[in-house]
Amino acid sequence: MFFKISLFKRAALYSTFLLCFSCILYGQTILIPIETKNTAVVLQTDKDKNLLMVYLGTKLKSAEEYAYIPSMYSRGDDYSGIINSVYTPSGSRNLVEPAITVTHADGNTSLDLKYVSHLQTKEDNNISLITIKLADPAFPFDVTLYFKCYYNEDVIEQWSVIKHMEKGNVLLQKIASANLYIPGNGFWLNQYHGDWAREMQPEETKLTHGIKVLDSKLGTRAHLYQPPTFAISIDKPATEDEGKVLYGSLEWSGNFRVDLEVDPLNNLRLIAGINNQASDYLLKPAENFTTPAFLYTFSDKGRGDASRNLQRWARKYRILDGNGSRLTLLNNWEATFFDFNEQKLSELIKDTKKLGVELFLLDDGWFGNMYPRNNDKAGLGDWQENRTKLPSGVGYLVKEAEKNQVKFGIWVEPEMVNPSSELYKRHPEWIIKQPKRSEHLYRNQLVLDLSNPKVQDFVFNVLDTLFSKNPSLAYIKWDCNAVIYNAYSAHLNKQSHLYIEYIRGLYEVLKRIRAKYPKVPMMLCSGGGGRVDYAALKYFTEFWPSDNTDPLERIFIQWEYSYFFPAIATSNHVTDWGKQPIKYRTDVAMMGKLGFDIVVSELNEKDLKYCQQAIALYKQKSDIIWHGEQYRLLSPWENDFASIMYVDEERSNAIVFNYLVSNRYKAGSTSPVKLKGLNAAKKYSVREINLYPDTQSPLSQNAIYSGDYLMAVGINPNVRDRRPSVILEVMEIK
Ligand code: DGJ
């Protein structure tokens, strides 16, 4: 039950009456507490029916006490009276960053939004939806706010629907998904920046007065420079286990914008949505504009707790087959690049079996005839098997895989085209490019115009044809390497709709693919992590965090992704990047969804043996890694070694990964690592696993400790230069 307090009791207490079961009428104002297990977002109307956000933080035991909160702040004057509006309109009396800016059909540029009604519905015992209607008293224009609450996960998805019945089109110039108002004494932003092979580089800053904008204008591979994921610490910088923190992410694969405004009253205004840059949208009468959702979770127990909320939510409600299993694989990208033929691939398929993984993934380079895909300059768009490399077609390789009892997967990049391709010559009108400008290429390619339904059909058919010809195709790697330059669609009348319609078109295609092929695992790849978000992940089982597979770099990249995304969705491949031993590379990749992209035939006997046993062990332990709770024990940013732990639901079994990240003299584990998430009352055995052949662990392999000891004192994994990665198995002794 979400609203546990008896509202009748509350109504009596305050001599008021009950309006509906999720609100309190308090004098002339209505209080709407939106609660999850530990968090509350509280809205309240003022006497003029403006709806304001009066609280966001730890849930109170008595919901009626939220009403006292506004009177506790006396930080200055809010001249507009709507500085903490739940959806700040512009052009009337607002003085700060708006959530919505419009030009009405008659040219009027002002908007006012008043509370009309609200309603709570329940999807099940865990999920409720609160719908709040706001309307402009002077125009037939309304905004409906949606708060979808996942009670046990403490996660809220918030979005808005804009609608009007004016006599002509209304121009939407800014349309946020959510507008939060967070009271606090100082705010610290954890944001990310990056580029190819440098994804998810964190930065922490104290927010100062004024506006800090996080955004993207790249169009397709929109998150290359900056993802729509961030965290805000409230009152002081949160640590792993302490402090108030809000984790947020926009569920949108295209251009986004997040405004973080510390206002004159020293509170934080957070406005998140589609980027309005070059995206004015003409809304017809009676048409709905639904924004993407902004996803957030709040914790007063630090960053670790908040991240576990998101991971739990993602596994249960968002990522395709989030509670299921994943296939280990061998990819040929780094092993061959574009240089392969049937014979070479047949050998790699045999190596897939020999290695002990479950699937062979054929990467880029298998298509194009008139313009063969022998490098990244040609062939994109021509999705027919290259007859020189694959004279017997993909079907032959699928059969080879079957013969070797492994599955077969394939790479596609269906949104793109090389100028050297038949598609480019046949359908210039399908390509995003400005008529009077010279083409500007990104990785020698251009982007197809997914706002055009014919292009959507084409992209769908690329996949559909592959599946129809090869019904046992078991995996897709969906790449997307280029950004949008010279944004112009030959299909659209209104060019400023392109960035939005592109992403809507992409989701249409993905929906169609999933309607027909609901279960096939698909990796969301975007030349690395250029498109990792919770809208796209509805359709994908996993994502590719970065092309940078140097294990040392990956420890940091995977560490940061893990604040937002669960291990089951994080594809990690063992490659030849980095000079570290195979054990170190494999141990790092095991902390997510394991794959390989190496030349198996070049492994020496011991390395091969090690990989085979590591894969077998991974299969035994993957349930804990994929579905367990993740605890970050020691940060690679602050220590000589990083330590990350996964614990199963029963707190009976755990696995602890430890990786040396410094090569300074005597760098290593000089003191014990305190474990987390165990049951203090249980007894556990701790032993080192995944040892390299013919090596012994210096750790006692029969030691038994209480959960209390392991969490209060910890265990020293003996990480040092000769033992740069150490995996510990923790098992309950009954
Ligand atoms: C970029 C991807 O991130 C790589 O893994 C690989 O698939 C190449 N594209 C292929 O062109």
XYZ file of C-alpha atoms and ligand atoms in Angstrom:
745
model
C 0.000 0.000 0.000
C 1.422 3.377 -0.933
C -0.564 5.804 1.128
C -0.646 3.960 4.339
C -1.950 6.645 6.616
C -5.666 6.620 7.026
C -6.778 9.669 5.167
C -9.963 9.778 7.140
C -7.871 10.050 10.277
C -5.836 12.802 8.657
C -8.910 14.640 7.509
C -10.268 14.557 11.026
C -6.958 15.724 12.456
C -6.906 18.766 10.253
C -10.644 19.471 10.296
C -10.657 19.149 6.559
C -12.326 16.792 4.199
C -11.064 14.218 1.821
C -10.805 15.076 -1.855
C -9.415 11.808 -3.107
C -7.482 8.980 -1.573
C -4.034 10.297 -2.491
C -4.257 13.836 -1.253
C -5.125 15.938 1.719
C -7.307 19.005 1.549
C -5.789 21.411 3.987
C -7.728 24.641 4.265
C -7.790 25.954 0.717
C -4.817 23.931 -0.413
C -4.372 20.375 -1.555
C -1.371 18.356 -0.504
C -0.353 15.500 -2.785
C 2.308 13.209 -1.286
C 3.853 10.945 -3.907
C 5.564 8.223 -1.947
C 7.653 5.141 -2.453
C 9.048 2.924 0.276
C 11.602 5.464 1.523
C 11.094 8.595 -0.555
C 8.504 11.308 -0.886
C 7.890 13.976 -3.482
C 5.259 16.316 -2.114
C 3.163 18.728 -4.119
C 0.857 21.386 -2.775
C -1.475 23.892 -4.348
C -1.456 27.507 -3.220
C -4.603 29.608 -2.830
C -4.487 30.457 -6.550
C -4.270 26.804 -7.565
C -0.630 26.945 -8.596
C 0.835 23.506 -7.984
C 4.181 23.678 -6.204
C 6.760 21.075 -5.241
C 7.289 21.552 -1.516
C 9.443 18.565 -0.687
C 11.659 15.903 -2.173
C 13.496 13.675 0.255
C 13.190 11.024 2.914
C 9.634 9.827 3.434
C 8.093 10.939 6.711
C 6.190 8.581 8.950
C 3.218 10.953 9.067
C 2.236 12.279 5.679
C 0.266 15.156 7.197
C 3.525 16.660 8.475
C 4.637 17.461 4.925
C 2.276 20.426 5.165
C 4.563 22.080 7.740
C 7.610 22.024 5.477
C 7.112 25.211 3.375
C 6.736 27.356 6.497
C 10.160 26.222 7.745
C 12.006 28.058 4.982
C 12.520 31.817 5.054
C 15.270 32.271 2.543
C 13.983 35.318 0.714
C 11.181 36.396 -1.517
C 9.816 34.456 -4.398
C 8.361 37.409 -6.280
C 6.666 35.206 -8.853
C 5.047 32.824 -6.367
C 5.902 29.925 -8.677
C 9.643 29.493 -8.270
C 8.937 25.939 -7.090
C 6.251 25.231 -9.666
C 5.838 21.564 -10.451
C 5.969 22.533 -14.142
C 7.167 26.107 -14.565
C 5.385 27.949 -17.379
C 7.016 30.897 -19.125
C 5.909 34.209 -20.537
C 3.630 35.132 -17.647
C 5.165 35.938 -14.277
C 7.937 33.364 -14.118
C 11.456 34.713 -13.491
C 13.527 31.525 -13.654
C 14.242 28.694 -16.112
C 10.931 27.372 -17.457
C 9.875 23.769 -17.927
C 7.623 24.763 -20.796
C 7.647 27.593 -23.329
C 4.995 27.887 -26.020
C 3.571 30.279 -28.573
C -0.180 29.917 -28.774
C -2.071 29.697 -32.055
C -2.924 33.416 -31.824
C 0.716 34.409 -31.295
C 0.445 34.940 -27.536
C 3.658 33.802 -25.836
C 2.424 33.470 -22.274
C 1.403 30.398 -20.372
C -0.084 29.893 -16.944
C -0.842 26.488 -15.465
C -3.315 25.845 -12.658
C -4.123 22.657 -10.829
C -7.309 21.026 -12.105
C -7.445 17.496 -10.721
C -5.446 14.427 -9.940
C -5.900 10.736 -9.774
C -4.024 7.729 -8.523
C -4.286 4.316 -10.130
C -2.505 1.103 -9.251
C -0.957 -1.229 -11.752
C -0.190 -3.812 -9.102
C 0.996 -3.954 -5.518
C 4.258 -2.264 -6.397
C 3.471 0.211 -9.161
C 1.162 3.197 -8.951
C 0.537 6.030 -11.372
C -0.329 9.517 -10.221
C -1.792 11.695 -12.922
C -2.131 15.432 -12.376
C -3.950 17.723 -14.731
C -2.918 21.375 -15.080
C -4.611 23.841 -17.408
C -4.195 27.405 -18.613
C -7.231 29.472 -17.530
C -6.901 31.740 -20.588
C -6.364 29.140 -23.320
C -7.675 25.651 -24.061
C -4.213 24.293 -23.300
C -3.344 21.686 -20.725
C -0.462 19.686 -19.347
C -0.861 16.331 -17.659
C 1.956 15.252 -15.369
C 2.572 11.573 -14.741
C 4.454 10.111 -11.784
C 4.937 6.365 -12.053
C 6.131 5.087 -8.691
C 7.930 1.788 -8.143
C 7.404 1.409 -4.420
C 9.989 -1.185 -3.411
C 12.692 0.097 -5.734
C 12.208 3.739 -4.660
C 12.190 4.755 -8.296
C 9.953 7.322 -9.972
C 9.459 7.854 -13.681
C 8.016 11.245 -14.482
C 6.753 12.567 -17.808
C 4.261 15.050 -19.240
C 1.635 15.111 -21.936
C 0.845 18.412 -23.642
C -2.459 18.970 -25.408
C -4.529 21.912 -26.664
C -7.746 22.696 -28.491
C -6.721 26.072 -29.910
C -7.782 27.258 -33.334
C -4.437 26.539 -34.957
C -1.125 24.892 -34.159
C 0.739 25.760 -30.985
C 4.520 26.049 -31.141
C 6.219 24.110 -28.334
C 9.582 25.745 -27.717
C 10.502 23.871 -24.572
C 8.770 20.836 -23.129
C 10.380 19.253 -20.112
C 9.655 15.784 -18.853
C 10.093 16.788 -15.212
C 10.666 19.871 -13.144
C 11.867 19.039 -9.636
C 12.379 21.423 -6.768
C 14.897 20.190 -4.231
C 15.421 22.025 -0.974
C 18.893 21.768 0.526
C 21.975 23.482 1.867
C 24.288 23.103 -1.089
C 24.227 20.717 -4.050
C 27.046 18.696 -5.602
C 26.709 17.465 -9.147
C 28.272 14.222 -10.347
C 28.250 14.426 -14.103
C 29.952 12.533 -16.901
C 31.793 13.574 -20.010
C 33.549 11.523 -22.612
C 34.301 10.711 -26.193
C 35.111 7.582 -28.157
C 36.958 5.112 -25.895
C 36.753 7.549 -22.970
C 33.133 7.127 -21.963
C 31.746 7.905 -18.507
C 34.502 10.138 -17.148
C 33.134 11.500 -13.877
C 33.412 15.030 -12.540
C 32.059 16.372 -9.287
C 31.377 20.066 -8.709
C 29.498 22.136 -6.240
C 26.652 23.842 -8.047
C 26.737 27.595 -7.792
C 23.871 30.009 -8.303
C 22.673 30.193 -11.861
C 22.209 27.384 -14.341
C 24.406 24.456 -15.186
C 23.252 22.670 -18.336
C 23.972 19.056 -19.214
C 23.001 18.366 -22.782
C 23.580 16.732 -26.114
C 23.084 18.027 -29.653
C 24.567 15.057 -31.506
C 21.279 13.562 -32.708
C 21.878 9.825 -33.055
C 24.889 8.807 -31.064
C 23.726 11.470 -28.686
C 25.589 10.443 -25.551
C 29.077 10.403 -27.006
C 30.159 13.573 -25.239
C 27.763 13.411 -22.309
C 25.175 10.863 -21.197
C 21.790 11.866 -19.744
C 22.742 10.292 -16.406
C 23.940 12.211 -13.366
C 23.700 12.404 -9.593
C 23.063 15.273 -7.207
C 24.264 15.136 -3.608
C 22.257 17.269 -1.246
C 23.731 19.183 1.741
C 27.182 17.577 1.305
C 28.885 15.279 -1.208
C 27.436 11.813 -0.707
C 29.766 8.875 -0.302
C 29.149 5.251 -1.147
C 27.292 4.617 2.102
C 26.291 8.009 3.429
C 24.503 11.126 2.376
C 21.458 12.273 0.480
C 21.659 11.726 -3.223
C 19.366 11.839 -6.219
C 20.264 9.770 -9.272
C 18.600 10.850 -12.487
C 18.527 9.839 -16.114
C 16.433 10.870 -19.082
C 14.884 7.980 -20.974
C 15.696 9.320 -24.412
C 18.295 8.255 -26.957
C 18.492 11.621 -28.684
C 19.289 15.193 -27.789
C 18.536 15.911 -24.159
C 18.873 18.835 -21.819
C 19.044 19.015 -18.057
C 18.993 22.424 -16.387
C 20.283 22.540 -12.836
C 19.495 25.906 -11.387
C 20.428 26.954 -7.883
C 17.825 29.645 -7.403
C 17.895 32.857 -5.357
C 16.343 30.937 -2.447
C 19.348 28.567 -2.540
C 17.270 25.567 -3.565
C 17.812 23.422 -6.628
C 15.510 23.535 -9.614
C 16.025 20.543 -11.902
C 14.434 20.541 -15.339
C 15.017 17.555 -17.596
C 13.728 16.788 -21.059
C 14.315 16.662 -24.780
C 16.775 19.343 -25.848
C 14.811 22.272 -27.249
C 17.809 23.405 -29.305
C 16.699 23.382 -32.996
C 13.614 21.445 -31.956
C 10.582 23.745 -31.952
C 7.576 21.489 -32.299
C 4.265 22.423 -33.919
C 1.455 20.750 -32.029
C -1.865 20.391 -33.820
C -5.164 20.828 -31.959
C -6.239 17.670 -30.082
C -2.854 16.044 -30.667
C -0.906 14.758 -27.638
C 2.779 15.445 -27.222
C 4.171 12.897 -24.797
C 7.610 13.667 -23.448
C 10.083 10.918 -22.624
C 10.246 9.956 -18.962
C 12.777 11.286 -16.507
C 13.820 8.509 -14.159
C 15.033 9.197 -10.641
C 15.715 7.658 -7.309
C 16.578 9.333 -4.032
C 18.472 7.808 -1.147
C 19.596 9.178 2.205
C 21.997 6.247 2.535
C 24.534 7.237 -0.064
C 25.424 6.468 -3.637
C 25.596 2.697 -3.292
C 22.018 2.428 -2.080
C 20.748 4.722 -4.835
C 22.562 2.722 -7.495
C 21.155 -0.547 -6.186
C 17.664 0.958 -6.460
C 18.266 1.692 -10.124
C 19.884 -1.669 -10.819
C 17.011 -3.542 -9.171
C 14.463 -1.478 -11.060
C 16.254 -1.983 -14.365
C 16.478 -5.734 -13.954
C 12.860 -6.064 -12.972
C 11.143 -3.479 -15.112
C 13.247 -2.181 -17.949
C 16.048 -4.141 -19.541
C 14.790 -6.830 -21.813
C 14.979 -10.120 -19.940
C 16.623 -8.366 -17.001
C 16.043 -11.316 -14.712
C 17.038 -13.855 -17.321
C 20.393 -15.142 -18.478
C 22.936 -14.054 -21.071
C 25.088 -15.836 -23.645
C 28.866 -15.856 -23.351
C 30.367 -15.240 -26.758
C 33.355 -14.953 -29.056
C 33.311 -11.863 -31.295
C 35.598 -11.607 -34.344
C 35.935 -7.810 -34.536
C 39.348 -7.387 -32.956
C 40.464 -10.810 -34.146
C 39.959 -10.115 -37.859
C 38.540 -6.617 -38.372
C 37.278 -6.630 -42.007
C 39.702 -9.266 -43.168
C 37.961 -12.629 -43.152
C 36.462 -15.274 -45.364
C 34.359 -18.367 -44.892
C 37.300 -20.544 -43.973
C 38.674 -18.137 -41.387
C 35.240 -17.725 -39.819
C 34.670 -21.478 -39.794
C 37.892 -21.793 -37.811
C 36.739 -19.108 -35.390
C 33.445 -20.937 -34.945
C 35.416 -24.069 -34.021
C 37.422 -21.901 -31.604
C 34.171 -20.692 -30.050
C 33.399 -24.243 -29.111
C 36.950 -24.912 -27.985
C 36.983 -21.858 -25.769
C 33.725 -22.932 -24.155
C 31.537 -19.897 -24.889
C 28.024 -20.236 -26.226
C 27.839 -18.008 -29.291
C 29.929 -16.783 -32.192
C 29.303 -13.148 -33.103
C 30.159 -12.105 -36.661
C 31.006 -8.403 -36.659
C 31.263 -5.724 -39.332
C 32.441 -6.532 -42.877
C 30.137 -9.344 -44.055
C 28.117 -7.381 -46.639
C 28.312 -5.173 -49.751
C 29.147 -6.339 -53.266
C 29.337 -3.451 -55.696
C 30.944 -1.545 -52.807
C 32.421 -4.324 -50.674
C 32.713 -3.642 -46.980
C 36.450 -4.263 -46.762
C 37.021 -1.198 -44.634
C 34.825 1.435 -43.052
C 34.696 3.547 -46.222
C 32.219 1.480 -48.228
C 29.233 -0.807 -48.230
C 27.095 0.454 -45.342
C 23.494 0.284 -46.468
C 23.950 -2.714 -48.802
C 22.953 -5.568 -46.538
C 23.599 -8.460 -48.906
C 26.315 -10.966 -48.046
C 29.606 -10.187 -49.699
C 29.966 -12.938 -52.305
C 33.753 -12.976 -52.240
C 34.087 -13.326 -48.484
C 30.969 -15.383 -47.908
C 30.132 -17.235 -51.160
C 27.804 -19.594 -49.302
C 26.110 -16.799 -47.360
C 25.418 -16.234 -43.694
C 23.272 -19.383 -43.694
C 26.390 -21.482 -44.170
C 27.996 -19.923 -41.094
C 24.853 -20.459 -39.060
C 25.036 -24.135 -40.021
C 28.734 -24.268 -39.158
C 27.841 -22.892 -35.741
C 25.104 -25.490 -35.334
C 27.554 -28.238 -36.298
C 29.839 -27.026 -33.540
C 26.978 -26.738 -31.030
C 27.324 -23.013 -30.631
C 24.877 -20.265 -31.514
C 25.394 -17.582 -34.132
C 24.938 -13.820 -33.905
C 25.552 -10.959 -36.303
C 26.474 -7.241 -36.356
C 24.340 -4.620 -38.102
C 24.388 -0.855 -38.344
C 21.121 -0.347 -40.193
C 20.637 3.374 -39.512
C 23.664 4.363 -41.587
C 24.967 4.629 -45.139
C 28.368 5.113 -46.772
C 28.403 7.399 -49.826
C 30.162 4.464 -51.490
C 27.098 2.232 -51.499
C 24.261 1.273 -53.793
C 21.757 2.552 -51.232
C 23.279 6.027 -51.334
C 22.894 6.136 -55.137
C 19.387 4.658 -55.064
C 17.870 6.722 -52.273
C 19.576 10.065 -51.788
C 16.265 11.330 -50.364
C 16.563 8.893 -47.452
C 19.731 10.517 -46.174
C 19.980 13.292 -43.605
C 21.936 16.141 -45.262
C 21.400 19.803 -46.059
C 20.733 20.396 -49.766
C 23.089 23.346 -50.163
C 25.948 22.090 -48.014
C 28.746 19.702 -48.732
C 28.495 16.427 -46.887
C 30.323 16.126 -43.641
C 31.016 12.511 -42.788
C 31.578 10.816 -39.456
C 33.489 7.561 -39.830
C 32.927 7.919 -43.593
C 29.188 7.595 -43.233
C 25.900 9.471 -43.099
C 22.701 8.890 -41.171
C 19.498 7.597 -42.753
C 16.364 9.624 -42.083
C 14.396 7.498 -39.635
C 11.646 10.104 -39.468
C 10.624 8.724 -42.885
C 8.389 5.623 -42.572
C 9.970 4.201 -45.732
C 13.349 4.305 -44.039
C 11.808 2.705 -40.949
C 10.557 -0.109 -43.204
C 14.003 -0.457 -44.740
C 15.696 -0.720 -41.342
C 13.095 -3.159 -40.077
C 13.565 -5.253 -43.210
C 17.338 -5.464 -42.733
C 16.671 -7.345 -39.506
C 13.568 -9.136 -40.701
C 15.364 -10.508 -43.753
C 18.262 -11.742 -41.665
C 15.882 -13.517 -39.290
C 13.687 -14.924 -42.068
C 16.676 -16.335 -43.921
C 18.314 -17.570 -40.724
C 15.616 -18.455 -38.214
C 18.159 -19.707 -35.694
C 20.021 -16.407 -35.599
C 20.550 -16.000 -31.873
C 22.023 -12.542 -31.265
C 22.204 -9.074 -32.808
C 24.811 -6.405 -32.175
C 23.172 -3.116 -33.226
C 25.794 -0.480 -33.919
C 25.386 3.245 -34.533
C 28.611 5.072 -35.216
C 27.774 8.448 -36.770
C 26.297 11.613 -35.337
C 23.959 13.887 -37.284
C 25.570 16.748 -39.191
C 23.674 19.061 -41.544
C 20.328 18.075 -40.029
C 17.793 18.148 -42.847
C 15.082 15.683 -43.781
C 13.700 15.503 -47.308
C 10.644 13.847 -45.773
C 9.636 16.362 -43.089
C 7.900 19.661 -43.758
C 8.981 21.108 -40.448
C 12.744 20.670 -40.107
C 12.797 21.433 -36.396
C 10.925 18.145 -35.839
C 13.808 16.074 -37.176
C 15.763 15.342 -33.983
C 12.570 14.271 -32.218
C 11.064 12.331 -35.121
C 14.346 10.528 -35.710
C 14.265 9.017 -32.244
C 10.559 8.289 -32.439
C 11.241 6.527 -35.765
C 14.012 4.505 -34.149
C 11.674 3.380 -31.365
C 8.998 2.489 -33.942
C 11.456 0.180 -35.684
C 12.622 -1.354 -32.424
C 9.016 -1.897 -31.351
C 8.282 -3.697 -34.613
C 11.370 -5.844 -34.256
C 10.437 -6.752 -30.709
C 6.828 -7.483 -31.663
C 8.065 -10.062 -34.152
C 11.221 -11.224 -32.379
C 10.501 -10.648 -28.706
C 13.290 -12.663 -27.177
C 16.417 -12.571 -29.358
C 19.222 -10.991 -27.317
C 20.396 -7.695 -28.796
C 23.378 -5.595 -27.779
C 22.932 -1.845 -27.870
C 26.231 -0.669 -29.314
C 27.002 2.790 -30.532
C 30.649 2.822 -31.456
C 31.044 2.229 -27.761
C 28.706 3.772 -25.226
C 27.265 6.510 -27.397
C 23.684 5.505 -26.749
C 23.185 3.968 -23.339
C 19.862 5.010 -21.877
C 16.770 3.518 -20.338
C 14.497 4.201 -23.307
C 16.579 2.190 -25.758
C 17.251 -0.513 -23.170
C 13.577 -1.525 -23.314
C 14.478 -3.258 -26.537
C 17.949 -4.550 -25.719
C 19.312 -7.158 -23.379
C 22.682 -5.489 -22.959
C 24.834 -2.556 -24.008
C 28.411 -1.985 -25.106
C 29.963 0.469 -22.642
C 33.019 1.425 -24.673
C 35.327 0.264 -27.456
C 38.057 0.766 -24.918
C 38.626 -2.736 -23.581
C 41.971 -2.080 -21.928
C 41.109 -3.757 -18.630
C 42.640 -1.006 -16.529
C 40.494 1.598 -18.280
C 37.502 -0.705 -18.127
C 37.674 -0.952 -14.341
C 36.998 2.775 -14.192
C 34.438 2.812 -17.021
C 32.520 -0.180 -15.647
C 32.675 1.243 -12.151
C 30.963 4.435 -13.293
C 28.342 2.724 -15.462
C 27.471 0.531 -12.516
C 25.979 3.508 -10.662
C 23.166 3.482 -13.222
C 23.103 0.108 -14.974
C 23.194 -3.485 -13.703
C 25.994 -5.935 -14.451
C 23.707 -8.215 -16.482
C 23.368 -5.473 -19.097
C 27.031 -4.495 -19.240
C 28.841 -6.370 -22.040
C 32.520 -6.776 -21.373
C 34.864 -8.432 -23.832
C 38.338 -9.792 -23.244
C 40.526 -8.371 -26.014
C 44.186 -7.652 -26.677
C 43.888 -4.030 -25.598
C 46.244 -3.422 -22.720
C 49.308 -5.418 -21.836
C 47.913 -7.165 -18.804
C 47.935 -10.944 -18.412
C 44.919 -12.880 -19.675
C 43.749 -13.522 -16.109
C 43.531 -9.825 -15.335
C 41.698 -9.100 -18.608
C 39.237 -11.926 -18.066
C 38.627 -11.193 -14.379
C 37.737 -7.597 -15.287
C 35.340 -8.694 -18.033
C 33.692 -11.166 -15.648
C 32.268 -8.357 -13.575
C 29.464 -7.973 -16.136
C 28.331 -9.972 -19.138
C 31.390 -11.880 -20.323
C 32.573 -12.157 -23.920
C 35.846 -12.614 -25.797
C 37.297 -10.908 -28.831
C 40.704 -12.523 -29.167
C 42.469 -14.946 -31.519
C 41.901 -18.149 -29.600
C 44.375 -20.102 -31.731
C 47.147 -17.736 -30.616
C 46.621 -18.390 -26.900
C 49.319 -20.498 -25.331
C 48.288 -23.719 -23.672
C 48.041 -22.307 -20.166
C 46.212 -19.150 -21.216
C 43.685 -21.260 -23.107
C 43.253 -23.578 -20.144
C 42.810 -20.589 -17.855
C 40.148 -19.064 -20.179
C 38.263 -22.355 -20.401
C 38.156 -22.755 -16.649
C 37.266 -19.067 -16.151
C 34.300 -19.458 -18.508
C 33.149 -22.585 -16.697
C 33.441 -20.766 -13.380
C 31.656 -17.707 -14.758
C 28.732 -19.912 -15.737
C 28.522 -21.151 -12.150
C 28.765 -17.692 -10.623
C 26.887 -15.624 -13.196
C 23.611 -15.866 -11.308
C 25.138 -13.809 -8.465
C 26.795 -11.337 -10.837
C 23.713 -10.859 -13.012
C 20.979 -10.907 -10.385
C 22.722 -10.127 -7.110
C 23.120 -6.851 -5.286
C 26.265 -4.976 -6.174
C 28.426 -3.292 -3.547
C 31.347 -1.081 -4.435
C 33.928 -1.720 -1.708
C 37.010 0.235 -2.776
C 37.083 2.825 -5.506
C 39.769 2.641 -8.200
C 39.845 6.445 -8.151
C 41.056 6.534 -4.548
C 42.959 3.322 -3.933
C 45.746 1.158 -5.292
C 43.180 -1.469 -6.029
C 39.475 -1.596 -6.742
C 37.127 -3.991 -5.037
C 33.569 -4.803 -6.141
C 31.250 -7.362 -4.659
C 28.012 -9.111 -5.690
C 25.766 -10.824 -3.146
C 22.775 -13.041 -3.825
C 19.305 -12.237 -2.513
C 19.556 -14.635 0.421
C 22.901 -13.116 1.486
C 24.343 -16.602 1.326
C 26.726 -16.421 -1.614
C 28.923 -13.634 -2.801
C 31.778 -12.975 -5.172
C 34.395 -10.266 -4.669
C 36.496 -8.911 -7.545
C 39.745 -7.147 -6.666
C 41.931 -5.443 -9.266
C 45.250 -3.646 -8.885
C 45.025 -0.242 -10.558
C 48.398 1.250 -9.663
C 51.896 0.167 -10.612
C 53.652 2.204 -7.971
C 56.242 0.514 -5.804
C 54.584 -1.926 -3.409
C 51.087 -0.932 -4.519
C 48.581 -3.479 -3.302
C 46.237 -4.441 -0.515
C 47.960 -3.448 2.690
C 44.832 -3.762 4.804
C 41.619 -5.780 4.774
C 38.685 -4.886 2.549
C 35.429 -4.661 4.478
C 32.728 -6.670 2.753
C 29.130 -5.456 2.568
C 25.664 -6.882 2.164
C 26.266 -10.108 4.122
C 24.284 -11.342 7.088
C 26.252 -10.547 10.268
C 24.828 -13.622 11.980
C 25.847 -16.091 9.265
C 29.131 -17.943 8.889
C 30.941 -17.865 5.586
C 33.879 -19.624 3.998
C 36.123 -17.393 1.930
C 38.480 -18.748 -0.713
C 40.229 -17.509 -3.802
C 38.869 -18.806 -7.087
C 39.761 -18.528 -10.755
C 43.465 -19.084 -10.203
C 45.782 -19.234 -13.184
C 46.845 -22.844 -13.931
C 49.629 -24.133 -11.697
C 49.449 -21.253 -9.257
C 48.557 -21.420 -5.587
C 46.682 -18.883 -3.576
C 48.555 -17.483 -0.575
C 45.178 -17.068 1.135
C 43.952 -19.680 3.505
C 41.463 -21.672 1.431
C 39.545 -23.152 4.359
C 39.016 -20.101 6.491
C 35.591 -19.513 8.015
C 34.464 -16.117 9.255
C 31.267 -14.618 10.567
C 29.420 -12.080 8.436
C 29.973 -9.712 11.318
C 33.757 -10.112 11.046
C 33.812 -9.847 7.264
C 31.802 -6.624 7.345
C 33.489 -5.028 10.379
C 37.100 -6.099 9.809
C 37.162 -7.550 6.306
C 39.594 -9.715 4.445
C 42.869 -8.958 2.712
C 42.801 -10.391 -0.826
C 46.575 -10.068 -1.076
C 46.492 -8.012 -4.259
C 49.955 -6.966 -5.459
C 51.998 -6.696 -8.623
C 52.293 -10.466 -9.033
C 48.641 -10.969 -8.136
C 46.993 -8.014 -9.883
C 43.544 -9.566 -9.884
C 42.041 -11.722 -7.193
C 38.532 -13.169 -7.112
C 37.111 -14.337 -3.815
C 34.209 -16.686 -3.346
C 32.162 -16.170 -0.177
C 29.809 -19.019 0.709
C 27.525 -19.519 3.637
C 28.411 -22.444 5.893
C 25.339 -23.997 7.436
C 32.103 0.044 -33.411
C 31.848 -0.989 -32.350
O 31.858 -0.394 -31.089
C 32.887 -2.092 -32.474
O 32.726 -3.031 -31.441
C 32.745 -2.744 -33.814
O 31.536 -3.418 -33.904
C 32.885 -1.697 -34.921
N 32.004 -0.585 -34.701
C 32.597 -2.290 -36.260
O 32.618 -1.361 -37.250
